[in-house]
PDB file of C-alpha atoms in Angstrom:
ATOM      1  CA  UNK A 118      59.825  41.082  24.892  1.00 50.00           C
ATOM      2  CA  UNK A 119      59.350  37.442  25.656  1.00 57.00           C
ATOM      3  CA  UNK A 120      58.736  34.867  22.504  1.00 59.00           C
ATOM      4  CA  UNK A 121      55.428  32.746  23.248  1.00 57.00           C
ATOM      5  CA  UNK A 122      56.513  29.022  24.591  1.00 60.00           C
ATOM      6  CA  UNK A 123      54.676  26.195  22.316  1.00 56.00           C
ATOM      7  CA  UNK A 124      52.967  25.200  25.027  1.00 58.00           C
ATOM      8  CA  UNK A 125      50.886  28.358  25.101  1.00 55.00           C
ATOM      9  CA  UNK A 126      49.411  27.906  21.610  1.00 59.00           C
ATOM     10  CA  UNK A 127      45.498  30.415  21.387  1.00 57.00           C
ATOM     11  CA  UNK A 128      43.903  28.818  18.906  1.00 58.00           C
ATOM     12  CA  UNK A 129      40.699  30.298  17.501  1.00 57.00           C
ATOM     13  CA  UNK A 130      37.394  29.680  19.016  1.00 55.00           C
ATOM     14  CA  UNK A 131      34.884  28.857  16.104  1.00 54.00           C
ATOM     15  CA  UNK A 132      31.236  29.870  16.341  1.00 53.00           C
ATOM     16  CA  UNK A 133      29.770  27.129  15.214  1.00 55.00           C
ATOM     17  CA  UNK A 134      30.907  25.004  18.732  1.00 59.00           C
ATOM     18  CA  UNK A 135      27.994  24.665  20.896  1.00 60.00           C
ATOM     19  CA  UNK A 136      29.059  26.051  24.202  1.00 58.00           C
ATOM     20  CA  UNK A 137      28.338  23.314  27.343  1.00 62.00           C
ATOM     21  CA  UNK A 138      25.236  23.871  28.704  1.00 67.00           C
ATOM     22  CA  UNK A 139      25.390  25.872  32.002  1.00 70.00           C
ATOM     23  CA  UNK A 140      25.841  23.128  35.726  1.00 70.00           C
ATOM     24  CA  UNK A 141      22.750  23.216  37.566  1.00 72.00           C
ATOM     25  CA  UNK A 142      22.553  22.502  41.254  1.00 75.00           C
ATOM     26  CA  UNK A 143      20.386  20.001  43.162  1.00 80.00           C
ATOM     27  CA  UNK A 144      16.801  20.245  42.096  1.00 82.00           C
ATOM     28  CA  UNK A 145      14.195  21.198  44.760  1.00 85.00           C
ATOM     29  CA  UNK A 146      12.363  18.519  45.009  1.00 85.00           C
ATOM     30  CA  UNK A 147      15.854  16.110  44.946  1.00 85.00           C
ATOM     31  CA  UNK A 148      14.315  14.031  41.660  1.00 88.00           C
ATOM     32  CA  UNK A 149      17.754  14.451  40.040  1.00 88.00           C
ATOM     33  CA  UNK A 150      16.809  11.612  37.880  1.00 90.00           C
ATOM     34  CA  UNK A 151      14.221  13.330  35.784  1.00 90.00           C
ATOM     35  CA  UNK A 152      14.971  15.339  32.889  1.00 87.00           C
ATOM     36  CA  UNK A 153      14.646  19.104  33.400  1.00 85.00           C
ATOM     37  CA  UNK A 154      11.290  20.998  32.881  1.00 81.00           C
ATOM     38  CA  UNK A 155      10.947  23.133  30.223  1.00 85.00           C
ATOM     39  CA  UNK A 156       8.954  26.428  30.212  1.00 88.00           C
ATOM     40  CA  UNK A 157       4.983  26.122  29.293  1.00 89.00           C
ATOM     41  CA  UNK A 158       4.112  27.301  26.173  1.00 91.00           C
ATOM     42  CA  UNK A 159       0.355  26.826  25.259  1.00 89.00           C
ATOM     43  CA  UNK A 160       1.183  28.375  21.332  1.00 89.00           C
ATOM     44  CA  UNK A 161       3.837  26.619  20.497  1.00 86.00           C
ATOM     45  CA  UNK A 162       2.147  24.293  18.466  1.00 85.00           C
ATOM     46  CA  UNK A 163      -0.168  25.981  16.749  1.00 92.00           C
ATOM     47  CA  UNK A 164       0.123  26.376  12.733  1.00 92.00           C
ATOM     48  CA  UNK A 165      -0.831  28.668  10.649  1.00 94.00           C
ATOM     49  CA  UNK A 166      -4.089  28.049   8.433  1.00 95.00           C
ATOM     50  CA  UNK A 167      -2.122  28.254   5.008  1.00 96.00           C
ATOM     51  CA  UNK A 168      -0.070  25.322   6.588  1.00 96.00           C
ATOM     52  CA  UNK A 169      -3.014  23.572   7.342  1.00 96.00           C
ATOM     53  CA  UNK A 170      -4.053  23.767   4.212  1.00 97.00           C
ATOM     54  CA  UNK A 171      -1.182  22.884   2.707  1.00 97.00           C
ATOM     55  CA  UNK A 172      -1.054  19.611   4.711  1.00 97.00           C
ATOM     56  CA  UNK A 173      -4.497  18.843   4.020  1.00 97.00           C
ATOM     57  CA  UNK A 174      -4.031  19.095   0.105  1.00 98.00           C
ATOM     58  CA  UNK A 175      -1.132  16.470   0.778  1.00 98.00           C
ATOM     59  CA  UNK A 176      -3.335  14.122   2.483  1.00 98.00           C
ATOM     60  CA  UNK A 177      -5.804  14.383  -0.030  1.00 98.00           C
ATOM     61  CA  UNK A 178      -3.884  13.430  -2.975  1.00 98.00           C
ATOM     62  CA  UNK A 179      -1.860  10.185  -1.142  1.00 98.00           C
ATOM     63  CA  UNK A 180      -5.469   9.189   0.391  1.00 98.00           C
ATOM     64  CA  UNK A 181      -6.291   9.714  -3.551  1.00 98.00           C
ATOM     65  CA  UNK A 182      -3.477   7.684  -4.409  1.00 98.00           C
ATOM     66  CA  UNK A 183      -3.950   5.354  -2.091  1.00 98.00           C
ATOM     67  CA  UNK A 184      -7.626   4.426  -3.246  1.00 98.00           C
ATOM     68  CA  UNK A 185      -6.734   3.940  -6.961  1.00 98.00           C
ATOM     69  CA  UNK A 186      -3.555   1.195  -5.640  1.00 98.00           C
ATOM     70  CA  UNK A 187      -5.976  -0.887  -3.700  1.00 98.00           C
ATOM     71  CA  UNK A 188      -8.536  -0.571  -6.389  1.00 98.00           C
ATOM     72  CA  UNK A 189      -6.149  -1.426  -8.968  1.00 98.00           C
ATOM     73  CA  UNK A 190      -4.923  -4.390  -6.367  1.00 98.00           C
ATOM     74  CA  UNK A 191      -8.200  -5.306  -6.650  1.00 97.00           C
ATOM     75  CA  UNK A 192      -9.164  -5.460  -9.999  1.00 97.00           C
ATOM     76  CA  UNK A 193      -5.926  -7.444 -10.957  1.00 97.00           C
ATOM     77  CA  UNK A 194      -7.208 -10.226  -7.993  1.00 98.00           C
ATOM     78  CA  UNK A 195     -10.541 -10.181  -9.536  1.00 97.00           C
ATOM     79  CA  UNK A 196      -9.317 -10.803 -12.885  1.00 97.00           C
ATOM     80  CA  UNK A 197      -6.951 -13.929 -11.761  1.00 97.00           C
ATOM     81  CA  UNK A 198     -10.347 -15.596 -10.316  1.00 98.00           C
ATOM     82  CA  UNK A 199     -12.135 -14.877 -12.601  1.00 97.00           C
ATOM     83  CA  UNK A 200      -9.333 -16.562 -15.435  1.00 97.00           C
ATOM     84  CA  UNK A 201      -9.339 -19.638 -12.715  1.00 97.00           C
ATOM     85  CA  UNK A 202     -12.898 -19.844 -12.760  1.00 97.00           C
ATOM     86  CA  UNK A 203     -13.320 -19.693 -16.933  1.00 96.00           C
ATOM     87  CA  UNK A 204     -10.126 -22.542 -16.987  1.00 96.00           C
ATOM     88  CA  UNK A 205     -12.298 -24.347 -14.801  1.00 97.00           C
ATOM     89  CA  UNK A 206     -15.597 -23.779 -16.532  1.00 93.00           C
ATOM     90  CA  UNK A 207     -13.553 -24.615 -19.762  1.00 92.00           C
ATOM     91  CA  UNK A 208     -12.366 -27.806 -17.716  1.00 95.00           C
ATOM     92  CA  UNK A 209     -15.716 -29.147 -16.811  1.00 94.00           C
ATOM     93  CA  UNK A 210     -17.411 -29.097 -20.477  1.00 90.00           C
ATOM     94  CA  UNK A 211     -14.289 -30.770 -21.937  1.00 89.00           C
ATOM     95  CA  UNK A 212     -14.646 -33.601 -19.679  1.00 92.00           C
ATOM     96  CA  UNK A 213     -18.439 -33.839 -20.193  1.00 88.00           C
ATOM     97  CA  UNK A 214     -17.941 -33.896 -24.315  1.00 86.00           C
ATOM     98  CA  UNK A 215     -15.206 -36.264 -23.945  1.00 87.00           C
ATOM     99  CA  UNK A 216     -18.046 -38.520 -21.934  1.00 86.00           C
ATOM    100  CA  UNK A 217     -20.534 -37.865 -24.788  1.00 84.00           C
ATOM    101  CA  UNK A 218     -18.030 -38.875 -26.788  1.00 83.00           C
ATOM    102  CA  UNK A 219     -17.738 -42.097 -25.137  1.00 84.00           C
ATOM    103  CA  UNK A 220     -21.300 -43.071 -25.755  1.00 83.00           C
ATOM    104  CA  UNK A 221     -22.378 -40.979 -29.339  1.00 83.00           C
ATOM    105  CA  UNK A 222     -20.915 -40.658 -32.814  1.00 84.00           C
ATOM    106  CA  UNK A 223     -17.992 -37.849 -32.907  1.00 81.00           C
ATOM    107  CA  UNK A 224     -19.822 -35.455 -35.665  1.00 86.00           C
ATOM    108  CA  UNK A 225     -23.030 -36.166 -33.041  1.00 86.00           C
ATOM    109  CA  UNK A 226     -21.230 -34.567 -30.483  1.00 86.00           C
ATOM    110  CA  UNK A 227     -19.672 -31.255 -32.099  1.00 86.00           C
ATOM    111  CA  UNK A 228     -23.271 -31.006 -33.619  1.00 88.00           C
ATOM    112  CA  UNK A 229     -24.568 -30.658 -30.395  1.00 85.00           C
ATOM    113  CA  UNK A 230     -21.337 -28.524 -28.810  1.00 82.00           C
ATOM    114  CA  UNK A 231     -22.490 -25.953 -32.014  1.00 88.00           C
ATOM    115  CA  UNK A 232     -25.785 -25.973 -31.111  1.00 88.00           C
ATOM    116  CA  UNK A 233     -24.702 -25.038 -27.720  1.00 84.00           C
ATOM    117  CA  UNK A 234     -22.447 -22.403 -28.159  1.00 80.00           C
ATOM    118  CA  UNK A 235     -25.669 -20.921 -30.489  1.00 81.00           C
ATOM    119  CA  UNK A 236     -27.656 -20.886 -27.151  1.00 80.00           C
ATOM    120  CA  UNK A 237     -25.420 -19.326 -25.053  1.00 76.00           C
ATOM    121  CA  UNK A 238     -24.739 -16.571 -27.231  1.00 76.00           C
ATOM    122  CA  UNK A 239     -28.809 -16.298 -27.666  1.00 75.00           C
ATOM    123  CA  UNK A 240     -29.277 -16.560 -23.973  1.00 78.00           C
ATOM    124  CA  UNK A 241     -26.484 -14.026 -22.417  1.00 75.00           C
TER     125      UNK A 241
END
């Protein structure tokens, strides 16, 4: 009986190498360039209608989702303009008391910012 030589070490195959794919020759038409064609398969991607279903539940809920973010993107820009345009607002009266204020008596003038405020809150 011989003794094996360390050269001629089997090691085990494993199963979970991918064997090489199998050479191919020349193609007919000499396009070796291409990629190879693949068998037609006119089912292949079809999906069940549970699936469908399933996906269309998904896309419901982030198109829901979706909605309320820009919504609430909304209301938060509509509430800085709106703070702008009260600072503003707020801006414009001060300056035109301060130029009554100029011209009349001081108690003259809060008389008449009162009797202001009472109007607006009549009026709106």
């Amino acid at each position: 009986m011989s003794t094996p030589t360390p050269d001629a070490r089997v090691e085990p195959v494993s199963s979970s190498t991918s064997l090489p794919e199998k050479a191919r020759g020349m193609r007919v038409n000499g396009k070796n360039w291409h990629a190879p064609k693949k068998a037609f398969r006119p089912n292949a991607g079809q999906v069940s209608y549970a699936k469908r279903k399933e996906q269309d539940k998904i896309k419901q809920v982030t198109k829901a989702r979706e909605l309320e973010m820009k919504q609430e993107k909304e209301q938060e820009r509509d509430r800085r303009i709106q703070a702008i345009k009260d600072r503003r607002k707020a801006k414009e009266e001060k300056e035109r008391y301060d130029k009554m204020a100029e011209k009349m008596h001081r108690k003259l003038v809060e008389r008449r910012k009162r009797r202001e405020k009472r109007n607006k809150l009549l009026n709106s």
